[in-house]
Short mmCIF file of C-alpha atoms in Angstrom, two decimals:
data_model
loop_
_atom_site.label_atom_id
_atom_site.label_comp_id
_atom_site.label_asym_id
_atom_site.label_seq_id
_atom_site.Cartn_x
_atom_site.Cartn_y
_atom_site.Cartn_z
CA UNK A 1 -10.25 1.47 -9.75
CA UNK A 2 -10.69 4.28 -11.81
CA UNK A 3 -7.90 5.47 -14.64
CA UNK A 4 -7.42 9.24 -15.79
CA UNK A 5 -4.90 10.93 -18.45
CA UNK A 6 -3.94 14.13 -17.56
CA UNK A 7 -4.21 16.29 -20.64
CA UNK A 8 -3.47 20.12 -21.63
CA UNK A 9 -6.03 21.73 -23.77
CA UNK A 10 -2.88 23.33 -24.98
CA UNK A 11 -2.49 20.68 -27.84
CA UNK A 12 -4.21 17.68 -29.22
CA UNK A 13 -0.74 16.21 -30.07
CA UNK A 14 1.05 17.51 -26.54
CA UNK A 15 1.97 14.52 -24.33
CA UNK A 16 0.60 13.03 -21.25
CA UNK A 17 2.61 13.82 -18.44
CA UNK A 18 0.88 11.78 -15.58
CA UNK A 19 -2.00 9.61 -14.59
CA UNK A 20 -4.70 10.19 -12.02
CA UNK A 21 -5.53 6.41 -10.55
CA UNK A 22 -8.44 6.97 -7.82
CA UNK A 23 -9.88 3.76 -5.11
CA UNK A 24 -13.11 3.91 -5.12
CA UNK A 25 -13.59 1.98 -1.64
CA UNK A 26 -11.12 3.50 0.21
CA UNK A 27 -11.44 7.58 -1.55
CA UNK A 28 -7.84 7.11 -2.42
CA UNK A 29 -5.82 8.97 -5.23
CA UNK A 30 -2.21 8.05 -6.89
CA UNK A 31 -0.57 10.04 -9.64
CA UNK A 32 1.74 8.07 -11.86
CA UNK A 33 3.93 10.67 -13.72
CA UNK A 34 4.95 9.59 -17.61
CA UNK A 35 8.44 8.15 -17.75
CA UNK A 36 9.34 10.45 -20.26
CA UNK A 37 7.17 13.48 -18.36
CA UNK A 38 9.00 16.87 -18.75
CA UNK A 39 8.97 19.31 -15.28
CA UNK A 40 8.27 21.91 -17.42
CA UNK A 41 4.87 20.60 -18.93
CA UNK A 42 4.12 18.61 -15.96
CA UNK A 43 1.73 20.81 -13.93
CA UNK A 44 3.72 22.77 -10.81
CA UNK A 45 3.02 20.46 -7.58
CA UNK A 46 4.02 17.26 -9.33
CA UNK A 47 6.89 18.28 -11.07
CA UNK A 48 8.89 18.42 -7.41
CA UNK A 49 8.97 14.92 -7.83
CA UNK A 50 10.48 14.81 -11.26
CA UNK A 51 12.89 16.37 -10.05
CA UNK A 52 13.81 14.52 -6.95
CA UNK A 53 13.69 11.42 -9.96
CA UNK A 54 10.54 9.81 -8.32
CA UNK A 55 8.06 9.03 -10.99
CA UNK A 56 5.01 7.91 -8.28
CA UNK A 57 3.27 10.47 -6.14
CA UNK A 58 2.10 9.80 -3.15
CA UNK A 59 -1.29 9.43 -1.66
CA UNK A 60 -1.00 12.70 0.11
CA UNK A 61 0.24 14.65 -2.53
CA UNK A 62 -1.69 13.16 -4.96
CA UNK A 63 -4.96 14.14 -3.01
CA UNK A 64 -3.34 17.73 -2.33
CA UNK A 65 -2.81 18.22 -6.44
CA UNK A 66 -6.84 16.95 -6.40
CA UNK A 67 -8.10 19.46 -3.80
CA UNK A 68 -6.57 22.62 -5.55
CA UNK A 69 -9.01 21.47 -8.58
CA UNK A 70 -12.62 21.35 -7.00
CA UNK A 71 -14.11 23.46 -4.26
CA UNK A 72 -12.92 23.66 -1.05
CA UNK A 73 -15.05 21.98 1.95
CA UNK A 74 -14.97 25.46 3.73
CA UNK A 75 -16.41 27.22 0.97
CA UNK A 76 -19.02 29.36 2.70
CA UNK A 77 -21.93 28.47 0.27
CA UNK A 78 -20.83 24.98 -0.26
CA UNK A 79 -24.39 23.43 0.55
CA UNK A 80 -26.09 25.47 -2.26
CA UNK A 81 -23.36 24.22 -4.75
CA UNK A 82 -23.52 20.81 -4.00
CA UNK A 83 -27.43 20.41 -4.13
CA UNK A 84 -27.02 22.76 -7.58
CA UNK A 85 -24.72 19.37 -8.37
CA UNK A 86 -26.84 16.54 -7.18
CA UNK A 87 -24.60 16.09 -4.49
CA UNK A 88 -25.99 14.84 -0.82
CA UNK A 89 -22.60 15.64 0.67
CA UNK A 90 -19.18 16.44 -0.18
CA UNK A 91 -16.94 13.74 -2.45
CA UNK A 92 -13.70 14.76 -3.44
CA UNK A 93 -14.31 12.28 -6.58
CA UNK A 94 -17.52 13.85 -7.86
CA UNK A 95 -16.39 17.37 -7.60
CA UNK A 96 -13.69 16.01 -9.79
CA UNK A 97 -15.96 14.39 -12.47
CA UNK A 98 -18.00 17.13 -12.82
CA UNK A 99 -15.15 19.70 -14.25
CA UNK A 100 -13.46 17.01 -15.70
CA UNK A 101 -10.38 18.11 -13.46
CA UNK A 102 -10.62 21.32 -15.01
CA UNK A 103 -9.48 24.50 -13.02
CA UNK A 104 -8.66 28.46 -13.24
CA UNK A 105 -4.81 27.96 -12.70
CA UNK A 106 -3.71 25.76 -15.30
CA UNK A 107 -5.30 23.96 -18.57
CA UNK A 108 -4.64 20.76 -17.73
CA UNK A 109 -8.35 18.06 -17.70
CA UNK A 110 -8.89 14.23 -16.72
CA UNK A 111 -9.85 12.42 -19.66
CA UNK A 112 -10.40 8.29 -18.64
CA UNK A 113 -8.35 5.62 -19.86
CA UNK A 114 -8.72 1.90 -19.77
CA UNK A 115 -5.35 -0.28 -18.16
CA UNK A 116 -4.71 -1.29 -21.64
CA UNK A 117 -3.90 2.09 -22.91
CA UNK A 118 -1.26 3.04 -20.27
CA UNK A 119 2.18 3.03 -21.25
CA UNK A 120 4.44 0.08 -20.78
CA UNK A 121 6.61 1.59 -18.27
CA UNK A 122 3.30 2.17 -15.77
CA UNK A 123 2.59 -1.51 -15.99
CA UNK A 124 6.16 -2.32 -15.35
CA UNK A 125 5.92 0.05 -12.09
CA UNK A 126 2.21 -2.01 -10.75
CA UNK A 127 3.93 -5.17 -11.08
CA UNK A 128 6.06 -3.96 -8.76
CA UNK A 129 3.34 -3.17 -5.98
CA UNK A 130 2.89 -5.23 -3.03
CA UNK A 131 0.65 -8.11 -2.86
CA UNK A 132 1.66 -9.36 0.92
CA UNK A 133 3.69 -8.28 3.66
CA UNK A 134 5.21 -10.75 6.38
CA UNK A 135 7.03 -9.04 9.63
CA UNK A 136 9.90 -10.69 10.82
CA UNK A 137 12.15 -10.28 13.68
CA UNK A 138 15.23 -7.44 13.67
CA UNK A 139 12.80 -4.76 11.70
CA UNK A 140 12.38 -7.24 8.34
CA UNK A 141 9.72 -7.38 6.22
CA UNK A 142 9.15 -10.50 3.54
CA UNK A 143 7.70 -8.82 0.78
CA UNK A 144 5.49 -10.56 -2.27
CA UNK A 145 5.13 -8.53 -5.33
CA UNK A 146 2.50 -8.48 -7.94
CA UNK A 147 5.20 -9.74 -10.75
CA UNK A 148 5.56 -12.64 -8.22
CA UNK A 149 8.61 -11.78 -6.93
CA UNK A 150 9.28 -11.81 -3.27
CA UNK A 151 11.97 -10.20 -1.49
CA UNK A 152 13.42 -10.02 1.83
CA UNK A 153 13.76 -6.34 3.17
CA UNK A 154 15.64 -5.15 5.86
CA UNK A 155 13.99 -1.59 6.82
CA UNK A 156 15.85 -1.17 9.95
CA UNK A 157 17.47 2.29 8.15
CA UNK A 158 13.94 3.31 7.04
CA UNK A 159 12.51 3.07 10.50
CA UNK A 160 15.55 5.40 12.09
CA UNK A 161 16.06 7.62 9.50
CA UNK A 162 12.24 8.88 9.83
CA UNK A 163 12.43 8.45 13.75
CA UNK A 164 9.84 6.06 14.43
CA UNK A 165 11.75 4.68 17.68
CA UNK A 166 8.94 2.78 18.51
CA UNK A 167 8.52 0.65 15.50
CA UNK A 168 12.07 0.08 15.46
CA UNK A 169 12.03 -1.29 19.05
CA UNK A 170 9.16 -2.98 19.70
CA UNK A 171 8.30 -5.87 17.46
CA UNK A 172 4.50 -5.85 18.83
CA UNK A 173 4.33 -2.20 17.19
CA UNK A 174 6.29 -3.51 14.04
CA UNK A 175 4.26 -6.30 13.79
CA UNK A 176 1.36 -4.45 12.64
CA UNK A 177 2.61 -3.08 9.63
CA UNK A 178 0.20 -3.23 7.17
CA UNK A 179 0.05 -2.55 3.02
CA UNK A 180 -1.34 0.46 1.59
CA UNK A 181 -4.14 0.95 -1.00
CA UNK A 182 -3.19 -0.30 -4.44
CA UNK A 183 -0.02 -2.04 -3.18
CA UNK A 184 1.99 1.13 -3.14
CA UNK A 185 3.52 0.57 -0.40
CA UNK A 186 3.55 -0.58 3.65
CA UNK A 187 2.53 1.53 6.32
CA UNK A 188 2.40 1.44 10.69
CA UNK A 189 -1.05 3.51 10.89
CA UNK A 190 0.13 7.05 10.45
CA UNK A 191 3.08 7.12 11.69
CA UNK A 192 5.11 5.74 8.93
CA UNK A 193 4.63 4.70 5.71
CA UNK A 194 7.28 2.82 3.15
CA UNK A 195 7.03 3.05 -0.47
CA UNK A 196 7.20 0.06 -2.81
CA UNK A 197 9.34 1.24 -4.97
CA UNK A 198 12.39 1.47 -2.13
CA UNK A 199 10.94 -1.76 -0.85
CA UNK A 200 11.33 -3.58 -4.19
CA UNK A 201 15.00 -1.72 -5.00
CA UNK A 202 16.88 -2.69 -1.64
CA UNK A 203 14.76 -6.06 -0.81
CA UNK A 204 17.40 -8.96 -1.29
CA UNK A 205 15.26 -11.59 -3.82
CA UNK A 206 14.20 -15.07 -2.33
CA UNK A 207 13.98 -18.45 -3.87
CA UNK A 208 10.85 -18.86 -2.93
CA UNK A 209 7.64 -18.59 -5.37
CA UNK A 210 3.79 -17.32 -3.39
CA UNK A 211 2.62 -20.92 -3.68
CA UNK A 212 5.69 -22.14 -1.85
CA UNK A 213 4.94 -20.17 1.15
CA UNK A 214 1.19 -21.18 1.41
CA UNK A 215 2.06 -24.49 1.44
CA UNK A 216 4.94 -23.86 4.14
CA UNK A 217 2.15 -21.92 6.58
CA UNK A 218 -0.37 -24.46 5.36
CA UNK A 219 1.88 -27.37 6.63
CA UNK A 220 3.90 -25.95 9.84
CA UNK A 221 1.33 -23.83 10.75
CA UNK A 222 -1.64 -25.25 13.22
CA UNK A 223 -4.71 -24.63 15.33
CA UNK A 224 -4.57 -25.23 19.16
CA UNK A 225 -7.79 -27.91 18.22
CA UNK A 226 -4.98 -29.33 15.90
CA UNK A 227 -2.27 -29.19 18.56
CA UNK A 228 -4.98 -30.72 21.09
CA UNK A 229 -5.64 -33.37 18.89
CA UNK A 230 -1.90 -34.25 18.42
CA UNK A 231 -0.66 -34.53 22.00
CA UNK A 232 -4.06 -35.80 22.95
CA UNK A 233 -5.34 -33.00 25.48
CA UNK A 234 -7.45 -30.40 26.60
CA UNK A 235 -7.75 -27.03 25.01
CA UNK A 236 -7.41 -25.85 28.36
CA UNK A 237 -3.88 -27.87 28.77
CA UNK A 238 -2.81 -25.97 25.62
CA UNK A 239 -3.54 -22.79 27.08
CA UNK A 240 -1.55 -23.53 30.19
CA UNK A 241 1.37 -24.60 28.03
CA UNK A 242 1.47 -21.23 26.13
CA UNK A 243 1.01 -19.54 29.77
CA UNK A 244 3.93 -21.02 31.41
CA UNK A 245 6.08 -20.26 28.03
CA UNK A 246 6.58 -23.89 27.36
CA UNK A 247 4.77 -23.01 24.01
CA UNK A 248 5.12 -19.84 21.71
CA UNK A 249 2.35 -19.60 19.62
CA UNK A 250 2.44 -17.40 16.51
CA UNK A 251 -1.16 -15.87 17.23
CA UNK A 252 -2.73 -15.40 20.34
CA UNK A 253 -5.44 -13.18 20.03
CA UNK A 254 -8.34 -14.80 22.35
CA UNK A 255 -10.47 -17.03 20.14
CA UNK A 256 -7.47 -17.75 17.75
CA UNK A 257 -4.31 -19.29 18.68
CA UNK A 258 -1.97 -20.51 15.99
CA UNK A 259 0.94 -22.49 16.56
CA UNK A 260 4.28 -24.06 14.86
CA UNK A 261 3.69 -28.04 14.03
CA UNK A 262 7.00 -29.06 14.82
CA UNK A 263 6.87 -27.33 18.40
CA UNK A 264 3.62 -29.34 19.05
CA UNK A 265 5.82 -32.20 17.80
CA UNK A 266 8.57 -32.18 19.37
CA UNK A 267 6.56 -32.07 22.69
CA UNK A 268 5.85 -35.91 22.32
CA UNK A 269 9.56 -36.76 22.20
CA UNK A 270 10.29 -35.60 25.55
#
């Protein structure tokens, strides 16, 4: 992870009014805008967001803000000015580095920063990314944040408000919900994506600590060699269970079948 001020030449004393934070393996860009950022010195395509009172740009945006800085991919003599560069192909990233973030438009530059010199308030806002995401049934999500808080979330009104009927009906679709680069949210491929920061401000807190649920799944949660080895059978009289319904396994995806213990149990009682 890489860490950028954004500066204006127009004052050594001036404040910073945001935060460039690129991901290096997956080419992804966040900009973190100063709590105390002014729309007015904040350059034009992030201060929309200051004023909607949202303080974290999105990936989108974030790369949009990056793209009006370096040269466009369609630029018609784009090979010549990335071999001038040292550049085999085109990187987003690079093009960056090599003005510094610099552009015609505006006088704002990238200067690096290390986590340690961010302000307070930005590390209070990545504690609050997402570590893990559990799906449950009836469109909720168990979410663990990085402050080690974990949080039930109902995103049923999410899901409708941004008409994604198939999310919200089908938990197959819902169950593959998956967490975005640098925690900043959860995301079903891309058709719908969730950011943390609602996540973490309408997710109802639960008693329950990271270590708590590992040892839960690591408890009640088996193999179908484990299951075999309990009720004393085949593999292939485990898979005949699970195909006449009389078990539901939590994962069933050809070579790996997981199961709940005290289903497996319970079948030795009867």
């Amino acid at each position: 992870m890489k860490i950028f001020a954004i500066k204006s030449e127009s004052g050594k004393n001036a404040k910073i009014p945001a935060y460039l934070i690129y991901y290096e393996n997956t080419k992804t860009f966040y900009i973190e805008l100063d709590e105390n950022a002014d729309e007015w010195e904040t350059p034009l395509i992030l201060s929309s967001f200051l004023r909607k009172g949202e303080k974290t740009v999105d990936a989108y945006h974030s790369r949009i803000w990056v793209q009006q800085r370096i040269v466009p991919p369609d630029r018609q003599n784009l090979g010549q000015i990335l071999k001038e560069n040292g550049l085999d192909s085109y990187d987003e990233y690079e093009l960056l580095m090599l003005s510094k973030g610099r552009c015609a438009q505006d006088d704002y530059y990238l200067s690096p920063v290390t986590p340690e010199k961010l302000p307070a308030e930005l590390s209070v806002r990545f504690s609050r990314r997402i570590e893990d995401v559990v799906p449950l049934k009836n469109n909720r999500l168990i979410v663990f944040f990085r402050n080690g808080e974990i949080k039930k979330c109902d995103v049923g009104s999410f899901i409708e408000k941004a008409g994604c009927k198939s999310v919200l009906e089908k938990y197959d679709v819902f169950r593959t919900v998956e967490i975005l680069t640098g925690g900043y949210g959860v995301s079903w491929g891309n058709v719908l994506t969730i950011p943390s920061e609602k996540l973490y401000g309408t997710g109802q807190i639960i008693n329950l600590d990271a270590d708590d649920f590992v040892s839960f799944v690591s408890n009640r949660v088996i193999s179908a060699s484990q299951a075999c080895e309990i009720l004393d059978c085949s593999r292939q009289n485990i898979s005949d269970l699970i195909k006449r319904g009389k078990l539901n396994p939590i994962v069933s995806d050809g070579g790996n079948t997981l199961l709940l213990k005290n289903e497996i149990i319970s079948r030795k009682w009867y």
